[in-house]
Amino acid sequence: MGDMLEYKDSHAAVLSDVERPHQPSDDRDERLAPGGWTITLALAGVTCCLGSAVPAGFNIGVLNNAAHLVGAFCNESIKERYHVDVSESNLKILWSTVVSIFLIGGVTGSYLSSWLADRYGRKKTLCIGNIFGIVGAAMFFLVQKLNSIELLLAGRLVVGLSGGFATCIVPMYMAEIAPLRLRGAVGVLCQLGITCGVFLGQIAGLETVLGTENSWHYMLGAFLPLCMYALVLTSIVLPESPKYLFIIKEEKQKALDELSRIRNMDIMLLQVEIANLQHEIETKTTAEPWTLKRILKDPSLKLPLFLVCLIQFGQQMSGINVVFYYSNSIFLAAGLGLTGSQYATLGTGVANIAMALVSVSVMSSLNRRIVLLTSNYLCLGCLIVLCISILIIHFSSIMPIVCIVAVMAYVIFYGIGLGPIPYFIGSELFDVGPRPIAMALGSVFNWGGNFIVGMMFPIVESIIGAYTFLIFAGFLLFLGQIVRIYLPETRGRSTMDVAASVSQGFQSRPNSRHVA
């Protein structure tokens, strides 16, 4: 009992100390930030990555290799149940609906999750996303038995909601529980999980795995154990975000308990971090809750909101999904054969995963802005080379090799910056209050860009062919200029400091002293 009283007294002393007027410490020096990797933080990272991000990526990539099986089921089901012969054009529309309804779910889930994150907390919102994943997987298991296209579409919509929750909440939650020096490293976990999920989905769709006429419905729901694992661990073991508890809910005692558990340190050793939390709550200008309308009308948030949405949208407009789409035909043209092309395409997935792993250390040691710009411009160059080499692929025996190199180089350069940074940059540009809605809007733009590219690429490609890559290159050129001029460096800086540097809108020019 004496230890318990002493523990409570220490918490009270810390709260009393930080509530007195103080001069906030300089958060720009990461060496001053307390804490490092602990069991609790590592468990949270693994759980969020495996249980939320991996299923989201799995549902993005699982239909690629098994498209003919699902398409045949749709055709036969309509014929059997409605006695209608589906034309080739209508079947394409139906297939586009199966693919795109997942993206619609992602957009909806992204926006819905921001409201839930503030109302019920980051942890409970993660659990809700896992529940959506479990329900969606159960629907897939029943599709073939019930011979229902409607259930297939509903399942894709529900897992899309789960994916939208993952891309919005996972980066936010991990950034809020990580110490300053690890914020970039944990920010990569969402992209790492999605990349691994896409790769696992491609493997599951192989004929030698689950991509068969009798097992494709099990293939669609094969991610179920991951969602169940995450739901149990998140609800029972993982902590709530101390920033959410301290600043949004103003439950300071509970926030200190969770912070001490995450850092695995006595609360008296975390006074600098607690002082920064107290400073953030003191800078709240009003108790009015943050809403979409308030964020859109706040002039100090116009530039960071524009940057988050543009960078998230730009990730999809970089053409990454188109490059993956084209990769199989490029490898075929290079003479690798059908089987060789499939495994070479899987090789691009391996390269993407490898670069996501590398980016964990890169984000901890290099500046975000420089990495993003470098990745952006190198991908732009690869797209131009790829366009030219495809156009003249039959005129020179070396061009197929150039195409292969361009594809692999693009995947590598994308994975180091354009892949991970868009997912977590919002958590470093916004304070805790407006952060959920701002990151949700960014996620909406990401899913929306994915939808636009998925729907428009086949049409545009049929008209202009390989010149389509120049459209993506042009967008990367535009994105690079905006990032170069307006995106402040966020590594090792508090969100208050970063937010202040872009509070004057497009007149801020945070990089006027060092334009790269």
Short mmCIF file of C-alpha atoms in Angstrom, two decimals:
data_model
loop_
_atom_site.label_atom_id
_atom_site.label_comp_id
_atom_site.label_asym_id
_atom_site.label_seq_id
_atom_site.Cartn_x
_atom_site.Cartn_y
_atom_site.Cartn_z
CA MET A 1 0.00 0.00 0.00
CA GLY A 2 2.89 2.34 0.78
CA ASP A 3 4.34 1.79 -2.71
CA MET A 4 0.99 2.57 -4.27
CA LEU A 5 0.68 5.84 -2.33
CA GLU A 6 4.20 6.78 -3.30
CA TYR A 7 3.41 6.03 -6.95
CA LYS A 8 0.28 8.22 -6.85
CA ASP A 9 2.17 11.01 -5.08
CA SER A 10 4.86 10.97 -7.78
CA HIS A 11 2.18 11.31 -10.47
CA ALA A 12 0.61 14.21 -8.60
CA ALA A 13 4.01 15.86 -8.27
CA VAL A 14 4.64 15.56 -11.98
CA LEU A 15 1.22 17.00 -12.83
CA SER A 16 1.72 19.83 -10.37
CA ASP A 17 5.12 20.57 -11.85
CA VAL A 18 4.06 20.62 -15.48
CA GLU A 19 0.96 22.69 -14.77
CA ARG A 20 3.16 25.53 -13.51
CA PRO A 21 4.31 28.04 -16.13
CA HIS A 22 7.24 26.66 -17.97
CA GLN A 23 9.34 27.24 -21.00
CA PRO A 24 8.90 24.28 -23.38
CA SER A 25 12.09 22.49 -24.22
CA ASP A 26 13.61 22.50 -27.67
CA ASP A 27 12.20 19.39 -29.26
CA ARG A 28 14.28 19.76 -32.37
CA ASP A 29 17.12 17.81 -30.85
CA GLU A 30 16.08 14.19 -30.90
CA ARG A 31 18.73 13.30 -28.37
CA LEU A 32 16.64 15.08 -25.72
CA ALA A 33 13.64 12.81 -26.40
CA PRO A 34 13.21 10.11 -23.77
CA GLY A 35 12.53 6.46 -24.42
CA GLY A 36 13.23 3.93 -27.15
CA TRP A 37 11.91 0.58 -28.26
CA THR A 38 10.12 -1.24 -25.46
CA ILE A 39 8.17 -4.49 -25.40
CA THR A 40 4.88 -2.60 -25.31
CA LEU A 41 5.79 -0.32 -28.22
CA ALA A 42 7.16 -3.22 -30.29
CA LEU A 43 4.04 -5.30 -29.59
CA ALA A 44 1.84 -2.38 -30.67
CA GLY A 45 3.84 -2.02 -33.90
CA VAL A 46 3.67 -5.73 -34.74
CA THR A 47 -0.04 -5.94 -33.92
CA CYS A 48 -1.00 -2.89 -35.98
CA CYS A 49 1.19 -3.99 -38.87
CA LEU A 50 0.01 -7.61 -38.98
CA GLY A 51 -3.59 -7.15 -37.88
CA SER A 52 -4.61 -3.97 -39.71
CA ALA A 53 -2.13 -2.98 -42.44
CA VAL A 54 -1.39 -6.47 -43.81
CA PRO A 55 -5.10 -7.34 -44.32
CA ALA A 56 -5.59 -3.99 -46.10
CA GLY A 57 -2.74 -4.77 -48.49
CA PHE A 58 -3.91 -8.37 -48.88
CA ASN A 59 -7.31 -7.22 -50.13
CA ILE A 60 -5.63 -4.86 -52.59
CA GLY A 61 -3.50 -7.59 -54.19
CA VAL A 62 -5.52 -10.79 -53.77
CA LEU A 63 -7.67 -10.44 -56.90
CA ASN A 64 -4.79 -9.98 -59.37
CA ASN A 65 -3.81 -13.58 -60.06
CA ALA A 66 -7.28 -15.04 -59.48
CA ALA A 67 -9.26 -12.51 -61.52
CA HIS A 68 -10.34 -15.12 -64.09
CA LEU A 69 -11.74 -17.39 -61.36
CA VAL A 70 -13.80 -14.69 -59.65
CA GLY A 71 -14.95 -13.37 -63.03
CA ALA A 72 -16.10 -16.85 -64.12
CA PHE A 73 -18.02 -17.26 -60.84
CA CYS A 74 -19.81 -13.94 -61.39
CA ASN A 75 -20.78 -14.97 -64.91
CA GLU A 76 -22.06 -18.41 -63.91
CA SER A 77 -23.88 -17.11 -60.84
CA ILE A 78 -25.85 -14.53 -62.79
CA LYS A 79 -26.69 -17.07 -65.47
CA GLU A 80 -27.85 -19.63 -62.92
CA ARG A 81 -29.82 -17.33 -60.61
CA TYR A 82 -31.23 -14.77 -63.02
CA HIS A 83 -31.19 -16.76 -66.29
CA VAL A 84 -29.36 -13.94 -68.04
CA ASP A 85 -26.42 -14.24 -70.40
CA VAL A 86 -23.92 -11.55 -69.47
CA SER A 87 -22.24 -9.81 -72.38
CA GLU A 88 -18.51 -9.24 -72.43
CA SER A 89 -18.92 -5.50 -71.84
CA ASN A 90 -21.34 -5.99 -68.92
CA LEU A 91 -19.00 -8.56 -67.39
CA LYS A 92 -16.19 -5.98 -67.49
CA ILE A 93 -18.47 -3.48 -65.74
CA LEU A 94 -19.33 -6.06 -63.11
CA TRP A 95 -15.68 -6.88 -62.56
CA SER A 96 -14.82 -3.17 -62.26
CA THR A 97 -17.52 -2.93 -59.60
CA VAL A 98 -16.03 -5.84 -57.64
CA VAL A 99 -12.64 -4.13 -57.70
CA SER A 100 -13.76 -0.53 -57.17
CA ILE A 101 -16.29 -1.11 -54.38
CA PHE A 102 -13.32 -1.99 -52.15
CA LEU A 103 -11.88 1.46 -52.87
CA ILE A 104 -15.24 3.10 -52.11
CA GLY A 105 -15.20 1.28 -48.77
CA GLY A 106 -11.67 2.58 -48.19
CA VAL A 107 -12.73 6.19 -48.77
CA THR A 108 -15.73 5.79 -46.46
CA GLY A 109 -13.72 4.02 -43.76
CA SER A 110 -11.02 6.69 -43.84
CA TYR A 111 -13.47 9.48 -43.12
CA LEU A 112 -15.60 7.53 -40.64
CA SER A 113 -12.53 6.52 -38.62
CA SER A 114 -11.63 10.15 -37.83
CA TRP A 115 -14.93 10.71 -36.02
CA LEU A 116 -14.65 7.41 -34.16
CA ALA A 117 -11.01 8.07 -33.20
CA ASP A 118 -11.96 11.22 -31.30
CA ARG A 119 -15.19 9.87 -29.88
CA TYR A 120 -14.07 6.41 -28.74
CA GLY A 121 -10.27 6.60 -28.87
CA ARG A 122 -7.54 5.31 -31.18
CA LYS A 123 -7.47 1.86 -29.61
CA LYS A 124 -11.21 1.15 -29.87
CA THR A 125 -11.25 2.45 -33.44
CA LEU A 126 -8.51 -0.02 -34.36
CA CYS A 127 -10.69 -2.77 -32.87
CA ILE A 128 -13.69 -1.63 -34.93
CA GLY A 129 -11.53 -1.85 -38.06
CA ASN A 130 -10.52 -5.40 -37.11
CA ILE A 131 -14.18 -6.34 -36.61
CA PHE A 132 -14.99 -5.08 -40.11
CA GLY A 133 -12.17 -7.28 -41.43
CA ILE A 134 -13.50 -10.35 -39.59
CA VAL A 135 -17.05 -9.77 -40.87
CA GLY A 136 -15.79 -9.30 -44.42
CA ALA A 137 -13.73 -12.50 -44.33
CA ALA A 138 -16.74 -14.45 -43.03
CA MET A 139 -18.78 -13.13 -45.96
CA PHE A 140 -16.15 -14.35 -48.43
CA PHE A 141 -16.22 -17.85 -46.96
CA LEU A 142 -19.97 -18.05 -47.66
CA VAL A 143 -19.94 -16.57 -51.18
CA GLN A 144 -19.55 -19.80 -53.11
CA LYS A 145 -21.87 -21.82 -50.86
CA LEU A 146 -24.67 -19.25 -51.21
CA ASN A 147 -23.77 -18.56 -54.87
CA SER A 148 -24.20 -14.85 -54.19
CA ILE A 149 -22.53 -12.02 -56.09
CA GLU A 150 -24.27 -9.61 -53.73
CA LEU A 151 -22.44 -11.16 -50.78
CA LEU A 152 -19.13 -10.88 -52.68
CA LEU A 153 -19.76 -7.17 -53.30
CA ALA A 154 -20.83 -6.62 -49.69
CA GLY A 155 -17.71 -8.40 -48.45
CA ARG A 156 -15.47 -6.24 -50.64
CA LEU A 157 -17.19 -3.11 -49.31
CA VAL A 158 -16.78 -4.20 -45.68
CA VAL A 159 -13.07 -5.10 -46.04
CA GLY A 160 -12.65 -1.76 -47.81
CA LEU A 161 -14.00 -0.08 -44.68
CA SER A 162 -11.45 -2.05 -42.66
CA GLY A 163 -8.67 -0.95 -45.01
CA GLY A 164 -9.70 2.69 -44.71
CA PHE A 165 -9.56 2.41 -40.92
CA ALA A 166 -6.06 0.91 -41.16
CA THR A 167 -4.52 3.57 -43.42
CA CYS A 168 -5.91 6.38 -41.27
CA ILE A 169 -5.62 5.12 -37.68
CA VAL A 170 -2.47 2.95 -37.70
CA PRO A 171 -0.03 5.79 -38.60
CA MET A 172 -1.80 8.16 -36.21
CA TYR A 173 -1.81 5.73 -33.28
CA MET A 174 1.81 4.66 -33.74
CA ALA A 175 3.01 8.26 -34.08
CA GLU A 176 1.21 9.23 -30.88
CA ILE A 177 2.60 6.42 -28.72
CA ALA A 178 6.18 6.50 -30.08
CA PRO A 179 8.92 8.72 -28.63
CA LEU A 180 10.11 11.55 -30.85
CA ARG A 181 13.24 9.77 -32.05
CA LEU A 182 11.25 6.74 -33.27
CA ARG A 183 8.34 8.59 -34.85
CA GLY A 184 9.65 8.11 -38.39
CA ALA A 185 10.47 4.45 -37.88
CA VAL A 186 7.01 3.54 -36.60
CA GLY A 187 5.44 5.68 -39.32
CA VAL A 188 6.79 3.24 -41.91
CA LEU A 189 4.93 0.28 -40.38
CA CYS A 190 1.67 0.99 -42.21
CA GLN A 191 3.35 1.01 -45.62
CA LEU A 192 5.39 -2.06 -44.67
CA GLY A 193 2.23 -3.94 -43.70
CA ILE A 194 0.35 -2.93 -46.84
CA THR A 195 3.30 -3.93 -49.03
CA CYS A 196 3.60 -7.32 -47.33
CA GLY A 197 -0.17 -7.78 -47.61
CA VAL A 198 -0.18 -7.11 -51.35
CA PHE A 199 2.62 -9.64 -51.78
CA LEU A 200 0.84 -12.26 -49.67
CA GLY A 201 -2.35 -11.65 -51.65
CA GLN A 202 -0.48 -12.26 -54.91
CA ILE A 203 0.96 -15.49 -53.53
CA ALA A 204 -2.44 -16.66 -52.26
CA GLY A 205 -3.84 -16.15 -55.76
CA LEU A 206 -1.35 -18.53 -57.39
CA GLU A 207 -2.83 -21.74 -58.75
CA THR A 208 -0.44 -23.76 -56.61
CA VAL A 209 -1.73 -22.08 -53.43
CA LEU A 210 -5.42 -21.08 -53.18
CA GLY A 211 -6.09 -19.75 -56.67
CA THR A 212 -8.26 -22.69 -57.78
CA GLU A 213 -11.91 -23.08 -58.70
CA ASN A 214 -12.74 -24.79 -55.41
CA SER A 215 -10.72 -22.65 -53.01
CA TRP A 216 -10.72 -19.05 -54.30
CA HIS A 217 -13.38 -18.00 -51.73
CA TYR A 218 -11.08 -19.24 -48.94
CA MET A 219 -8.29 -17.28 -50.62
CA LEU A 220 -10.29 -14.04 -50.32
CA GLY A 221 -10.76 -14.49 -46.56
CA ALA A 222 -7.36 -15.98 -45.72
CA PHE A 223 -6.43 -12.86 -43.72
CA LEU A 224 -9.06 -13.68 -41.04
CA PRO A 225 -6.60 -15.05 -38.40
CA LEU A 226 -4.60 -11.80 -38.53
CA CYS A 227 -7.67 -9.67 -37.77
CA MET A 228 -8.71 -11.99 -34.94
CA TYR A 229 -5.21 -11.87 -33.43
CA ALA A 230 -5.15 -8.08 -33.63
CA LEU A 231 -8.63 -7.70 -32.13
CA VAL A 232 -7.69 -9.75 -29.06
CA LEU A 233 -4.29 -8.11 -28.53
CA THR A 234 -5.52 -4.57 -29.16
CA SER A 235 -8.54 -4.80 -26.88
CA ILE A 236 -6.75 -6.55 -23.99
CA VAL A 237 -3.05 -5.66 -24.07
CA LEU A 238 -2.27 -2.53 -26.10
CA PRO A 239 -2.35 0.89 -24.42
CA GLU A 240 -4.48 3.85 -25.43
CA SER A 241 -2.68 6.85 -26.90
CA PRO A 242 -1.41 9.04 -24.02
CA LYS A 243 -1.76 12.12 -26.23
CA TYR A 244 -5.40 11.32 -26.89
CA LEU A 245 -6.09 10.77 -23.19
CA PHE A 246 -4.15 13.84 -22.05
CA ILE A 247 -5.19 16.42 -24.67
CA ILE A 248 -8.52 15.28 -26.11
CA LYS A 249 -10.12 13.55 -23.10
CA GLU A 250 -8.11 15.47 -20.45
CA GLU A 251 -7.75 12.29 -18.39
CA LYS A 252 -4.28 13.20 -17.19
CA GLN A 253 -3.80 10.50 -14.56
CA LYS A 254 -4.72 7.72 -16.99
CA ALA A 255 -2.52 9.30 -19.68
CA LEU A 256 0.49 9.27 -17.34
CA ASP A 257 -0.13 5.64 -16.45
CA GLU A 258 -0.21 4.64 -20.12
CA LEU A 259 2.84 6.76 -20.95
CA SER A 260 4.85 5.17 -18.15
CA ARG A 261 3.84 1.69 -19.34
CA ILE A 262 4.73 2.39 -22.98
CA ARG A 263 8.13 3.91 -22.16
CA ASN A 264 8.82 1.34 -19.42
CA MET A 265 10.20 4.18 -17.33
CA ASP A 266 9.28 5.84 -14.06
CA ILE A 267 7.02 8.78 -14.73
CA MET A 268 9.46 11.14 -12.99
CA LEU A 269 11.95 10.52 -15.80
CA LEU A 270 9.48 11.69 -18.46
CA GLN A 271 8.95 15.27 -17.33
CA VAL A 272 10.14 16.76 -20.63
CA GLU A 273 7.63 14.72 -22.61
CA ILE A 274 4.84 15.47 -20.13
CA ALA A 275 5.71 19.18 -20.20
CA ASN A 276 5.25 19.15 -23.97
CA LEU A 277 1.86 17.48 -23.57
CA GLN A 278 0.88 20.12 -21.03
CA HIS A 279 2.05 22.88 -23.37
CA GLU A 280 -0.13 21.44 -26.16
CA ILE A 281 -3.20 21.41 -23.95
CA GLU A 282 -2.49 25.00 -22.83
CA THR A 283 -2.32 26.15 -26.46
CA LYS A 284 -5.85 24.90 -27.16
CA THR A 285 -7.59 28.15 -28.01
CA THR A 286 -11.08 26.83 -27.36
CA ALA A 287 -12.94 23.81 -26.08
CA GLU A 288 -14.87 23.71 -29.35
CA PRO A 289 -14.40 20.27 -30.94
CA TRP A 290 -12.53 19.97 -34.20
CA THR A 291 -14.89 19.35 -37.10
CA LEU A 292 -14.38 19.18 -40.86
CA LYS A 293 -15.97 22.61 -41.25
CA ARG A 294 -13.72 24.14 -38.60
CA ILE A 295 -10.58 22.64 -40.12
CA LEU A 296 -11.48 23.82 -43.63
CA LYS A 297 -12.17 27.36 -42.38
CA ASP A 298 -9.05 27.67 -40.19
CA PRO A 299 -6.50 29.69 -42.22
CA SER A 300 -3.56 28.31 -40.23
CA LEU A 301 -4.40 24.77 -41.39
CA LYS A 302 -4.86 25.46 -45.11
CA LEU A 303 -1.29 24.73 -46.14
CA PRO A 304 -0.69 21.57 -44.04
CA LEU A 305 -4.09 20.20 -45.10
CA PHE A 306 -3.25 20.89 -48.74
CA LEU A 307 0.13 19.17 -48.34
CA VAL A 308 -1.30 16.08 -46.65
CA CYS A 309 -4.03 15.63 -49.28
CA LEU A 310 -1.71 16.32 -52.22
CA ILE A 311 1.04 13.98 -51.00
CA GLN A 312 -1.46 11.18 -50.30
CA PHE A 313 -3.10 11.71 -53.70
CA GLY A 314 0.32 11.96 -55.32
CA GLN A 315 1.33 8.56 -53.96
CA GLN A 316 -1.36 6.98 -56.15
CA MET A 317 -0.80 9.37 -59.07
CA SER A 318 2.85 8.34 -59.10
CA GLY A 319 1.67 5.36 -61.15
CA ILE A 320 2.79 2.61 -58.78
CA ASN A 321 -0.24 0.41 -59.42
CA VAL A 322 0.09 0.95 -63.18
CA VAL A 323 3.73 -0.10 -63.07
CA PHE A 324 2.73 -3.29 -61.28
CA TYR A 325 -0.04 -3.79 -63.83
CA TYR A 326 2.37 -3.34 -66.72
CA SER A 327 5.17 -5.41 -65.17
CA ASN A 328 3.79 -8.79 -66.24
CA SER A 329 3.48 -7.77 -69.90
CA ILE A 330 6.95 -6.21 -69.81
CA PHE A 331 8.48 -9.39 -68.44
CA LEU A 332 6.63 -11.40 -71.10
CA ALA A 333 8.02 -9.14 -73.83
CA ALA A 334 11.47 -9.68 -72.36
CA GLY A 335 11.12 -13.40 -73.09
CA LEU A 336 10.69 -14.68 -69.53
CA GLY A 337 7.64 -16.79 -70.41
CA LEU A 338 4.32 -16.93 -68.53
CA THR A 339 5.59 -18.65 -65.38
CA GLY A 340 8.79 -16.63 -65.34
CA SER A 341 6.82 -13.40 -65.72
CA GLN A 342 4.56 -14.27 -62.79
CA TYR A 343 7.50 -14.94 -60.52
CA ALA A 344 9.32 -11.85 -61.78
CA THR A 345 6.23 -9.82 -60.86
CA LEU A 346 6.42 -11.39 -57.41
CA GLY A 347 10.05 -10.31 -57.41
CA THR A 348 8.94 -6.68 -57.70
CA GLY A 349 6.80 -7.29 -54.62
CA VAL A 350 9.82 -8.65 -52.76
CA ALA A 351 11.80 -5.56 -53.77
CA ASN A 352 9.00 -3.35 -52.49
CA ILE A 353 8.97 -5.15 -49.13
CA ALA A 354 12.77 -4.95 -48.88
CA MET A 355 12.71 -1.20 -49.43
CA ALA A 356 9.93 -0.78 -46.86
CA LEU A 357 12.19 -2.55 -44.35
CA VAL A 358 15.13 -0.36 -45.32
CA SER A 359 12.99 2.76 -44.95
CA VAL A 360 12.49 1.98 -41.23
CA SER A 361 16.11 2.95 -40.57
CA VAL A 362 16.11 5.63 -43.27
CA MET A 363 13.23 7.48 -41.59
CA SER A 364 15.16 7.45 -38.31
CA SER A 365 18.36 8.88 -39.75
CA LEU A 366 17.49 11.05 -42.79
CA ASN A 367 15.26 14.09 -43.24
CA ARG A 368 11.76 13.38 -44.56
CA ARG A 369 11.74 16.20 -47.09
CA ILE A 370 15.01 15.23 -48.75
CA VAL A 371 14.04 11.54 -48.90
CA LEU A 372 10.63 12.36 -50.40
CA LEU A 373 12.10 14.70 -53.01
CA THR A 374 14.81 12.19 -53.96
CA SER A 375 12.29 9.37 -54.27
CA ASN A 376 9.94 11.61 -56.27
CA TYR A 377 12.49 12.72 -58.87
CA LEU A 378 14.09 9.28 -59.29
CA CYS A 379 10.65 7.73 -59.89
CA LEU A 380 9.93 10.48 -62.41
CA GLY A 381 13.10 9.56 -64.31
CA CYS A 382 12.20 5.85 -64.26
CA LEU A 383 8.74 6.58 -65.71
CA ILE A 384 10.27 8.52 -68.62
CA VAL A 385 12.78 5.75 -69.32
CA LEU A 386 10.02 3.15 -69.08
CA CYS A 387 7.81 5.04 -71.52
CA ILE A 388 10.58 5.39 -74.10
CA SER A 389 11.77 1.80 -73.75
CA ILE A 390 8.24 0.39 -74.15
CA LEU A 391 7.66 2.48 -77.28
CA ILE A 392 10.78 1.07 -78.95
CA ILE A 393 10.83 -2.35 -77.26
CA HIS A 394 10.64 -4.19 -80.61
CA PHE A 395 13.34 -2.13 -82.31
CA SER A 396 16.26 -3.17 -80.13
CA SER A 397 17.13 -6.38 -78.34
CA ILE A 398 18.37 -4.43 -75.33
CA MET A 399 15.10 -2.55 -74.75
CA PRO A 400 13.33 -5.40 -72.90
CA ILE A 401 16.22 -5.45 -70.43
CA VAL A 402 15.99 -1.66 -70.06
CA CYS A 403 12.26 -2.06 -69.32
CA ILE A 404 12.94 -4.65 -66.61
CA VAL A 405 15.62 -2.46 -65.01
CA ALA A 406 13.32 0.59 -65.16
CA VAL A 407 10.49 -1.32 -63.46
CA MET A 408 12.72 -2.68 -60.69
CA ALA A 409 14.42 0.69 -60.16
CA TYR A 410 11.05 2.42 -59.96
CA VAL A 411 9.81 -0.01 -57.31
CA ILE A 412 12.99 0.48 -55.27
CA PHE A 413 12.92 4.28 -55.46
CA TYR A 414 9.19 4.38 -54.70
CA GLY A 415 9.59 2.15 -51.65
CA ILE A 416 12.14 4.42 -49.99
CA GLY A 417 10.06 7.63 -49.92
CA LEU A 418 6.83 7.89 -51.89
CA GLY A 419 5.65 4.62 -50.35
CA PRO A 420 5.94 5.23 -46.59
CA ILE A 421 6.06 9.02 -46.06
CA PRO A 422 2.52 9.96 -47.25
CA TYR A 423 0.94 7.66 -44.67
CA PHE A 424 2.49 9.33 -41.62
CA ILE A 425 3.39 12.86 -42.71
CA GLY A 426 0.01 14.13 -41.45
CA SER A 427 0.83 12.97 -37.93
CA GLU A 428 3.87 15.25 -38.00
CA LEU A 429 2.19 18.30 -39.57
CA PHE A 430 -0.85 18.52 -37.27
CA ASP A 431 -1.39 18.81 -33.53
CA VAL A 432 -3.49 16.16 -31.79
CA GLY A 433 -6.79 18.11 -32.05
CA PRO A 434 -7.19 18.44 -35.85
CA ARG A 435 -5.00 15.42 -36.60
CA PRO A 436 -7.69 12.69 -36.98
CA ILE A 437 -9.80 14.62 -39.48
CA ALA A 438 -6.77 15.92 -41.38
CA MET A 439 -5.26 12.44 -41.71
CA ALA A 440 -8.68 11.05 -42.64
CA LEU A 441 -8.97 13.58 -45.46
CA GLY A 442 -5.49 12.61 -46.64
CA SER A 443 -6.48 8.95 -46.58
CA VAL A 444 -9.65 9.79 -48.54
CA PHE A 445 -7.49 11.42 -51.22
CA ASN A 446 -5.23 8.36 -51.27
CA TRP A 447 -8.11 5.94 -51.78
CA GLY A 448 -9.73 8.38 -54.21
CA GLY A 449 -6.55 8.56 -56.27
CA ASN A 450 -6.39 4.76 -56.30
CA PHE A 451 -9.99 4.68 -57.54
CA ILE A 452 -9.36 7.25 -60.29
CA VAL A 453 -6.24 5.47 -61.55
CA GLY A 454 -7.96 2.08 -61.45
CA MET A 455 -10.99 3.28 -63.39
CA MET A 456 -9.30 5.63 -65.87
CA PHE A 457 -6.05 3.83 -66.66
CA PRO A 458 -7.53 1.10 -68.93
CA ILE A 459 -9.38 3.78 -70.95
CA VAL A 460 -6.44 6.16 -71.23
CA GLU A 461 -3.97 3.34 -71.94
CA SER A 462 -6.15 2.04 -74.78
CA ILE A 463 -5.98 5.50 -76.38
CA ILE A 464 -2.39 6.65 -75.87
CA GLY A 465 -0.58 3.45 -74.82
CA ALA A 466 2.76 3.83 -73.06
CA TYR A 467 2.47 7.63 -73.18
CA THR A 468 0.23 7.16 -70.12
CA PHE A 469 3.42 7.01 -68.05
CA LEU A 470 4.17 10.62 -69.01
CA ILE A 471 0.94 11.73 -67.30
CA PHE A 472 2.20 10.23 -64.05
CA ALA A 473 5.65 11.72 -64.64
CA GLY A 474 4.06 15.15 -65.11
CA PHE A 475 2.18 14.83 -61.84
CA LEU A 476 5.38 13.84 -60.02
CA LEU A 477 7.06 16.93 -61.43
CA PHE A 478 4.25 19.08 -60.01
CA LEU A 479 4.35 17.26 -56.67
CA GLY A 480 8.12 17.71 -56.44
CA GLN A 481 7.83 21.47 -56.88
CA ILE A 482 5.16 21.79 -54.17
CA VAL A 483 7.16 19.65 -51.73
CA ARG A 484 10.36 21.57 -52.50
CA ILE A 485 8.76 24.94 -51.74
CA TYR A 486 6.17 24.29 -49.05
CA LEU A 487 6.83 21.07 -47.09
CA PRO A 488 8.77 21.83 -43.88
CA GLU A 489 11.21 19.36 -42.44
CA THR A 490 9.43 17.44 -39.66
CA ARG A 491 12.07 15.02 -38.41
CA GLY A 492 12.98 15.61 -34.77
CA ARG A 493 10.58 18.56 -34.41
CA SER A 494 7.48 18.83 -32.25
CA THR A 495 4.15 19.11 -34.04
CA MET A 496 3.65 22.53 -32.42
CA ASP A 497 6.88 23.78 -33.97
CA VAL A 498 6.04 22.33 -37.38
CA ALA A 499 2.45 23.63 -37.30
CA ALA A 500 3.72 27.13 -36.48
CA SER A 501 6.05 27.09 -39.50
CA VAL A 502 3.13 26.60 -41.92
CA SER A 503 0.46 28.61 -40.09
CA GLN A 504 0.57 31.51 -42.60
CA GLY A 505 -0.81 29.42 -45.45
CA PHE A 506 0.94 29.66 -48.81
CA GLN A 507 2.80 32.73 -47.61
CA SER A 508 4.62 30.62 -45.02
CA ARG A 509 7.44 29.49 -47.33
CA PRO A 510 9.08 27.35 -44.60
CA ASN A 511 11.95 26.43 -46.92
CA SER A 512 12.82 29.92 -48.13
CA ARG A 513 16.20 29.69 -46.42
CA HIS A 514 17.16 26.38 -47.98
CA VAL A 515 15.32 25.57 -51.19
CA ALA A 516 16.58 22.16 -52.29
#
